[in-house]
PDB file of C-alpha atoms in Angstrom:
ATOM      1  CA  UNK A   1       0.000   0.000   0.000  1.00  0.00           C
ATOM      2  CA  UNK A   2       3.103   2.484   0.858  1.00  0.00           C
ATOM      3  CA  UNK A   3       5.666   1.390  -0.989  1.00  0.00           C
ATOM      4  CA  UNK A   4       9.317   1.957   0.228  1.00  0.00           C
ATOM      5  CA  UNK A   5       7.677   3.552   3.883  1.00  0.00           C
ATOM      6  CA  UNK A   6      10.852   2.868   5.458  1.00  0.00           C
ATOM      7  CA  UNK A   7      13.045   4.887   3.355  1.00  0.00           C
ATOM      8  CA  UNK A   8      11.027   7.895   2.209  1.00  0.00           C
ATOM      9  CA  UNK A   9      12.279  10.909   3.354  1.00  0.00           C
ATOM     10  CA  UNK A  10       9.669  13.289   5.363  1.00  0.00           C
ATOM     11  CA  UNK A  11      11.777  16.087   5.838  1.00  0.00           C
ATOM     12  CA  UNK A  12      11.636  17.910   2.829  1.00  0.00           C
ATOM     13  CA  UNK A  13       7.562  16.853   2.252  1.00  0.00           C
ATOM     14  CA  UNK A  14       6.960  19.376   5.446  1.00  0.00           C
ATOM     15  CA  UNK A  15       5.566  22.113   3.230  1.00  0.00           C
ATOM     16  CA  UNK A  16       2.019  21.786   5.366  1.00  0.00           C
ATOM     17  CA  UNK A  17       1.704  25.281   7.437  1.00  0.00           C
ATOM     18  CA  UNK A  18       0.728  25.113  10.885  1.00  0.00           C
ATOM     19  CA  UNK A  19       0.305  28.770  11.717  1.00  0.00           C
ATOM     20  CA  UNK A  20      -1.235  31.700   9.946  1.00  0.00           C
ATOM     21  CA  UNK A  21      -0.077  34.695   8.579  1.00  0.00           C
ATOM     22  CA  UNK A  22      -0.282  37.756  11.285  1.00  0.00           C
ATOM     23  CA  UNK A  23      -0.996  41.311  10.171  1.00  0.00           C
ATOM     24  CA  UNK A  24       1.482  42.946   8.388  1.00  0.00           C
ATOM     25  CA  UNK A  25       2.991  42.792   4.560  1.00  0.00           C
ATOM     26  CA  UNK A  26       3.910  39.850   2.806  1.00  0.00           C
ATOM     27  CA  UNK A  27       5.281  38.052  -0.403  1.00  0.00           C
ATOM     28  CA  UNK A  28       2.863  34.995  -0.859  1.00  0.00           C
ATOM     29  CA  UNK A  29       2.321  32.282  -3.540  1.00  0.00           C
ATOM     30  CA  UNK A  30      -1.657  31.618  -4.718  1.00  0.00           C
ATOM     31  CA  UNK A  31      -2.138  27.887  -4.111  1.00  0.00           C
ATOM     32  CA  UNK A  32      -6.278  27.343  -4.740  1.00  0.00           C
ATOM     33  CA  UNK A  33      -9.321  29.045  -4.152  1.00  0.00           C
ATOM     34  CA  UNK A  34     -12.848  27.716  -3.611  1.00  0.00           C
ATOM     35  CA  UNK A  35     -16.449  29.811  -4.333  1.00  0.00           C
ATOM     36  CA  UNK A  36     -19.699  29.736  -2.376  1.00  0.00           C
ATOM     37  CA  UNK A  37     -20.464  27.669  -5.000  1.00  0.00           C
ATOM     38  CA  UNK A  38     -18.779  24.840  -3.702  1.00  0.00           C
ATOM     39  CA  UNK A  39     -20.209  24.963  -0.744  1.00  0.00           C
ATOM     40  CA  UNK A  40     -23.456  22.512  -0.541  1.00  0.00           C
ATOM     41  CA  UNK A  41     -26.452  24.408   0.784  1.00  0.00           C
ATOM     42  CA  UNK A  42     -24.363  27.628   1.415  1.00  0.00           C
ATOM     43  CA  UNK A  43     -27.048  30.650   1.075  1.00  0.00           C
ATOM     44  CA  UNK A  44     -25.429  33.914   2.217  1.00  0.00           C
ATOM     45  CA  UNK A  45     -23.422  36.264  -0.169  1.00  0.00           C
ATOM     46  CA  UNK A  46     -21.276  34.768  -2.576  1.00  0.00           C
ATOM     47  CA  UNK A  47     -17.611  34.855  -2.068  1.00  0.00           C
ATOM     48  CA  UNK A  48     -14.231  33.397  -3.449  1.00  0.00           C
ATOM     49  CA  UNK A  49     -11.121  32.476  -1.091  1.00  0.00           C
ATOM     50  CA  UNK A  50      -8.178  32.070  -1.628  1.00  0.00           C
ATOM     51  CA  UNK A  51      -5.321  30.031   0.148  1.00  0.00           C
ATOM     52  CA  UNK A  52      -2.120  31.839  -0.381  1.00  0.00           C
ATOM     53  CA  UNK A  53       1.125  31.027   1.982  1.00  0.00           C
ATOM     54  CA  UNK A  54       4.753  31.435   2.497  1.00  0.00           C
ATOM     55  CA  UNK A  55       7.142  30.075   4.096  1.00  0.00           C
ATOM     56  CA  UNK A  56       5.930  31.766   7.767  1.00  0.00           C
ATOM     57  CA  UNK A  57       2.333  30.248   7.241  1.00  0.00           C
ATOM     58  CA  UNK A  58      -0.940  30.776   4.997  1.00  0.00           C
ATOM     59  CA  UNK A  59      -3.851  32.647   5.067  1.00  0.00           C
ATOM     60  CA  UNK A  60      -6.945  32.643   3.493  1.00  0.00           C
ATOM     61  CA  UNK A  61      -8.494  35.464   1.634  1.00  0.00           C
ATOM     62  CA  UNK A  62     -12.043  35.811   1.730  1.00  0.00           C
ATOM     63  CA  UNK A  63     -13.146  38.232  -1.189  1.00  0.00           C
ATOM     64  CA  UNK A  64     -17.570  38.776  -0.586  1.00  0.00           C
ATOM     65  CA  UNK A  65     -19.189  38.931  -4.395  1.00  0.00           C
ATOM     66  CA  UNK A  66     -22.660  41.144  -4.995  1.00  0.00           C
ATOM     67  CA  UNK A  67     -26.121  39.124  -4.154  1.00  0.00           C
ATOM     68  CA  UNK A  68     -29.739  41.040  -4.564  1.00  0.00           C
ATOM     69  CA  UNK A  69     -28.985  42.808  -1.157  1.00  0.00           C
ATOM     70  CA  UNK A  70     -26.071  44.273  -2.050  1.00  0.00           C
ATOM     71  CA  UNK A  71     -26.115  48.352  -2.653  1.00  0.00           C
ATOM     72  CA  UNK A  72     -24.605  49.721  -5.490  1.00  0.00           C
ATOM     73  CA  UNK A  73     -21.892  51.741  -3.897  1.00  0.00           C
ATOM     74  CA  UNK A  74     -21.100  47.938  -1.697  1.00  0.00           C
ATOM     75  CA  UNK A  75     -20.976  46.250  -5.387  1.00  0.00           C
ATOM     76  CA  UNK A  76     -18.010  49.087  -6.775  1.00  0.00           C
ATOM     77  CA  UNK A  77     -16.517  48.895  -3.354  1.00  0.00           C
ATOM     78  CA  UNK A  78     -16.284  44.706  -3.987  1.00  0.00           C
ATOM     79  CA  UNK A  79     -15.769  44.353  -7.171  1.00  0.00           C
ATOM     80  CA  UNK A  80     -12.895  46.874  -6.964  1.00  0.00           C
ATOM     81  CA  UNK A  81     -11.301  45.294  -4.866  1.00  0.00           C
ATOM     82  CA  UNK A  82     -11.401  41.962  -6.510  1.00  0.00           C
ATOM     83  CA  UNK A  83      -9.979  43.316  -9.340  1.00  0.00           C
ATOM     84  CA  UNK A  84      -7.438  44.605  -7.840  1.00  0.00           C
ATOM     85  CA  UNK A  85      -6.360  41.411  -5.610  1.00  0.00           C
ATOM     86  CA  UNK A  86      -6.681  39.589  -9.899  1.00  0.00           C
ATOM     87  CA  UNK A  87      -4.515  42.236 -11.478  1.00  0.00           C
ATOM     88  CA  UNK A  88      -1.593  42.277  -9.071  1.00  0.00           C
ATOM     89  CA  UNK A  89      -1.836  38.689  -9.304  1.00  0.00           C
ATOM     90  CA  UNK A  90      -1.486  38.822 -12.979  1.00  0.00           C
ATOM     91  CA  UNK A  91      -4.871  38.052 -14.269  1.00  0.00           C
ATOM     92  CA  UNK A  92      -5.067  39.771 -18.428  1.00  0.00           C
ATOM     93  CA  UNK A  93      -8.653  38.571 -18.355  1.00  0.00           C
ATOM     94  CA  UNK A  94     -11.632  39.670 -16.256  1.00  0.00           C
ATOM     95  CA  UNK A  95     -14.795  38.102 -18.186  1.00  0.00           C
ATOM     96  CA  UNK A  96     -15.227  35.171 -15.904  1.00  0.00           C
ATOM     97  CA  UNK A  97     -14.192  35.529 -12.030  1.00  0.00           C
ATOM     98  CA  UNK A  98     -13.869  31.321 -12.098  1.00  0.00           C
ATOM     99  CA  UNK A  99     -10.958  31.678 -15.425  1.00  0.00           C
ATOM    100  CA  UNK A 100      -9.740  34.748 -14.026  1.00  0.00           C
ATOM    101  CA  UNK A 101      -9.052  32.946 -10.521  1.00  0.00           C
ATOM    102  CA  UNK A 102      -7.824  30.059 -12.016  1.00  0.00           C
ATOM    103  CA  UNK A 103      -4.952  31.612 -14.142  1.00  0.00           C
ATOM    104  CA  UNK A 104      -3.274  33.050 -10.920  1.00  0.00           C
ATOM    105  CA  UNK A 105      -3.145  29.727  -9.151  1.00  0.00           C
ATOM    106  CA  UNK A 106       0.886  29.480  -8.327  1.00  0.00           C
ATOM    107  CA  UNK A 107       1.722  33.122  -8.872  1.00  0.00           C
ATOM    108  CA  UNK A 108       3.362  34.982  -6.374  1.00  0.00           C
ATOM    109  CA  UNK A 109       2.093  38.859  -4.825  1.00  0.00           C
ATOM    110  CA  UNK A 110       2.808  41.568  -2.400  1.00  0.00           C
ATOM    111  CA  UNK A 111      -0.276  41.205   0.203  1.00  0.00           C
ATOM    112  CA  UNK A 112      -1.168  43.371   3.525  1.00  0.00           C
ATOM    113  CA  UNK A 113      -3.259  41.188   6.145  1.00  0.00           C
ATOM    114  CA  UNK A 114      -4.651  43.875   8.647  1.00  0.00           C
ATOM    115  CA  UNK A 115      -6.347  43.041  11.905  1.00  0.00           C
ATOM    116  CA  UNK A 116      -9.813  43.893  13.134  1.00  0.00           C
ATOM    117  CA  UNK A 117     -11.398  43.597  16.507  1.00  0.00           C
ATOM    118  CA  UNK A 118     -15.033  42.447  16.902  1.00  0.00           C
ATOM    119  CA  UNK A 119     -16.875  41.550  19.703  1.00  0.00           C
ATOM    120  CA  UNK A 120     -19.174  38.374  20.030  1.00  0.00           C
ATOM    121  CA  UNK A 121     -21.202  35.780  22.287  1.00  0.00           C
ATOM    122  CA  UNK A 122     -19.229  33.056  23.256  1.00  0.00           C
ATOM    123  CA  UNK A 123     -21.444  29.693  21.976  1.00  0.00           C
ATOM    124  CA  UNK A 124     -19.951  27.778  25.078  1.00  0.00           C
ATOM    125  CA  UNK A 125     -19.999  30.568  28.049  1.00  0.00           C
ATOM    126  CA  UNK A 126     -22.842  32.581  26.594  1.00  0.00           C
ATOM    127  CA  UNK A 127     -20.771  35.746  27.656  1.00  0.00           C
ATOM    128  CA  UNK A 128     -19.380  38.359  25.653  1.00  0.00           C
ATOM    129  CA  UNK A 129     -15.757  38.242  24.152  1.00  0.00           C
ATOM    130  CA  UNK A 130     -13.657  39.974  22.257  1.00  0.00           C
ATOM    131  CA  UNK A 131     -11.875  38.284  18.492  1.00  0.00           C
ATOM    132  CA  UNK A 132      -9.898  39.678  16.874  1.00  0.00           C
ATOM    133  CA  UNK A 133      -9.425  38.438  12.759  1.00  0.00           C
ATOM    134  CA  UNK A 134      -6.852  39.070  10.086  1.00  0.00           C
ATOM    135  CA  UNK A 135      -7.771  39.941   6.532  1.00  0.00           C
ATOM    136  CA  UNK A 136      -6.867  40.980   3.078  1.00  0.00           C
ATOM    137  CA  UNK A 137      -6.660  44.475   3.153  1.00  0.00           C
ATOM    138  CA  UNK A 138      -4.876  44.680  -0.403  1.00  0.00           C
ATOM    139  CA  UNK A 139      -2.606  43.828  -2.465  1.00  0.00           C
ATOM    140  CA  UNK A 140       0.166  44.972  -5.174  1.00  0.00           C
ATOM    141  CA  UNK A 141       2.270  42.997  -7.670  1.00  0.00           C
ATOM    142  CA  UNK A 142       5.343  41.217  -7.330  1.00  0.00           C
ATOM    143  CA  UNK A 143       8.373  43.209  -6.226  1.00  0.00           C
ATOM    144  CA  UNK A 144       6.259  46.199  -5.421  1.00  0.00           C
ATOM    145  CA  UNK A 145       6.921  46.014  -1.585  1.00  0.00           C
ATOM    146  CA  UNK A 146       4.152  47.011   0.780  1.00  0.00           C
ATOM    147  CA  UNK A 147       4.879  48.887   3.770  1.00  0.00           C
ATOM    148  CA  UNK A 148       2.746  48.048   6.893  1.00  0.00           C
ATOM    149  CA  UNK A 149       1.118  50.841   8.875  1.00  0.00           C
ATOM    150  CA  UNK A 150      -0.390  49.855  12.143  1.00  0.00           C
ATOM    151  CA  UNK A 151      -3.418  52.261  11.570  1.00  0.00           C
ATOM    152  CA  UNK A 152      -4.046  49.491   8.786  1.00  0.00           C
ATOM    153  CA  UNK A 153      -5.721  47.684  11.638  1.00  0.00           C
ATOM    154  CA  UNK A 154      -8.845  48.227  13.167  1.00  0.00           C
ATOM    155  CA  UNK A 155      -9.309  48.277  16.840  1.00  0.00           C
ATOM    156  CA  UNK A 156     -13.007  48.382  18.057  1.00  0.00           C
ATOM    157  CA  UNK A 157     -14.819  51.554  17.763  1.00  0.00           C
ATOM    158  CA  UNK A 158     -15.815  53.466  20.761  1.00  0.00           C
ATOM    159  CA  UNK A 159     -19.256  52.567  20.140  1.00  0.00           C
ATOM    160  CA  UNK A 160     -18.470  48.657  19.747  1.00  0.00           C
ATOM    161  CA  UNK A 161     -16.621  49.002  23.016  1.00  0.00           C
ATOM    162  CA  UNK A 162     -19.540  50.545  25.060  1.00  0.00           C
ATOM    163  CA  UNK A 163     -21.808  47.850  23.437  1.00  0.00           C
ATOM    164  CA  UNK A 164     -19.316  45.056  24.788  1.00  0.00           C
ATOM    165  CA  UNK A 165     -18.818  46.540  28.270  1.00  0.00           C
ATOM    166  CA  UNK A 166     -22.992  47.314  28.534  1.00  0.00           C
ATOM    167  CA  UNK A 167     -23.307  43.073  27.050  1.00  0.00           C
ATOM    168  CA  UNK A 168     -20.368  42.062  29.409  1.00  0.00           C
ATOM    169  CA  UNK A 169     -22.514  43.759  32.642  1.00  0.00           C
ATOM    170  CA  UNK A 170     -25.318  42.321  31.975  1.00  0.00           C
ATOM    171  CA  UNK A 171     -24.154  38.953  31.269  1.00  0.00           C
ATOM    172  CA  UNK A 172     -22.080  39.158  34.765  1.00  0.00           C
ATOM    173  CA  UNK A 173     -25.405  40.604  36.803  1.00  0.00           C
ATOM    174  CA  UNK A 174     -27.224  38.324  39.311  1.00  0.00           C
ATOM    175  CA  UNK A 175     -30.281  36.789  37.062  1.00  0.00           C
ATOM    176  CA  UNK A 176     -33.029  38.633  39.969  1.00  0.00           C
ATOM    177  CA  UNK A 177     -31.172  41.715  38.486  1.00  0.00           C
ATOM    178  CA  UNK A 178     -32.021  41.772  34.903  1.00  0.00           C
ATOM    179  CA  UNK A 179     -35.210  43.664  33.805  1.00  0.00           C
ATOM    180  CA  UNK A 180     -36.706  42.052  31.001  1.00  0.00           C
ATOM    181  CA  UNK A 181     -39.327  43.304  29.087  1.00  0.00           C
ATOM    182  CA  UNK A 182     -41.941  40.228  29.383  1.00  0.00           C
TER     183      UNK A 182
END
């Protein structure tokens, strides 16, 4: 079933990351993608990601397409950006996302991965938290370095943090505390 187990070398097969890319600029190669498409029974906006890594880790890139609900100044926004991840990448052709995607599979790109805070409800502890995320934030061609700027990443706003801290006292208050409406 494995033929010659004993003597194959592992060492240089350990090209599988085990940690992500952190904020900050990087030179990455474009190793796949996958579309809402491919994901069975998937129903929210339509998106593309792609997995693109180095030799410090990977990261994925999450790029959100236009639906029905989308504005018209949201659709420009996304699209632009698409196009712009595509072209630095070295896509010449922009008539079909799927061939445009698929001709910059193994190229290589100047990328900045930002960070932004977000609070949430823990599923476990049903008590607020604070995540933070890293994301695409854009990207330029090969060669054209990108220099990082911390206010690239986005710390929660004032009025995120006052909605944590108000979720955070209630979830700590004594239940006989807690006015409910009903």
């Amino acid at each position: 079933m494995f033929p010659k187990l004993e003597e194959t070398d592992v060492t240089s097969n350990n090209n599988m990351q085990s940690s992500y890319l952190k904020p900050g600029a990087h030179t990455v190669s474009i190793k796949s993608f996958k579309t809402s498409d491919e994901n069975a029974g998937y129903q929210g906006t339509p998106y593309f990601e792609f997995i693109v890594e180095n030799e410090f880790g990977v990261a994925f890139l999450k790029f959100n397409g236009v639906d029905s609900h989308t504005s018209e100044a949201a659709a420009k926004v996304r699209t632009s950006i698409f196009k712009n991840f595509l072209m630095a990448a070295g896509a010449t052709t922009y008539t079909d996302p799927q061939m445009a995607a698929n001709s910059i599979i193994g190229k290589r790109l100047e990328v900045c991965l930002a960070s932004r805070e977000y609070w949430t409800t823990d599923r476990d502890t049903n008590k607020p938290e604070i995540k933070s995320r890293t994301e695409y934030k854009f990207a330029n061609p090969l060669g054209q370095k990108i220099t990082f700027k911390e206010s690239f990443n986005k710390p929660l706003s004032a009025e995120d943090r006052a909605a944590y801290e108000s979720a955070l006292k209630l979830s700590s208050a004594p239940t006989s505390e807690v006015q409910t409406p009903f």
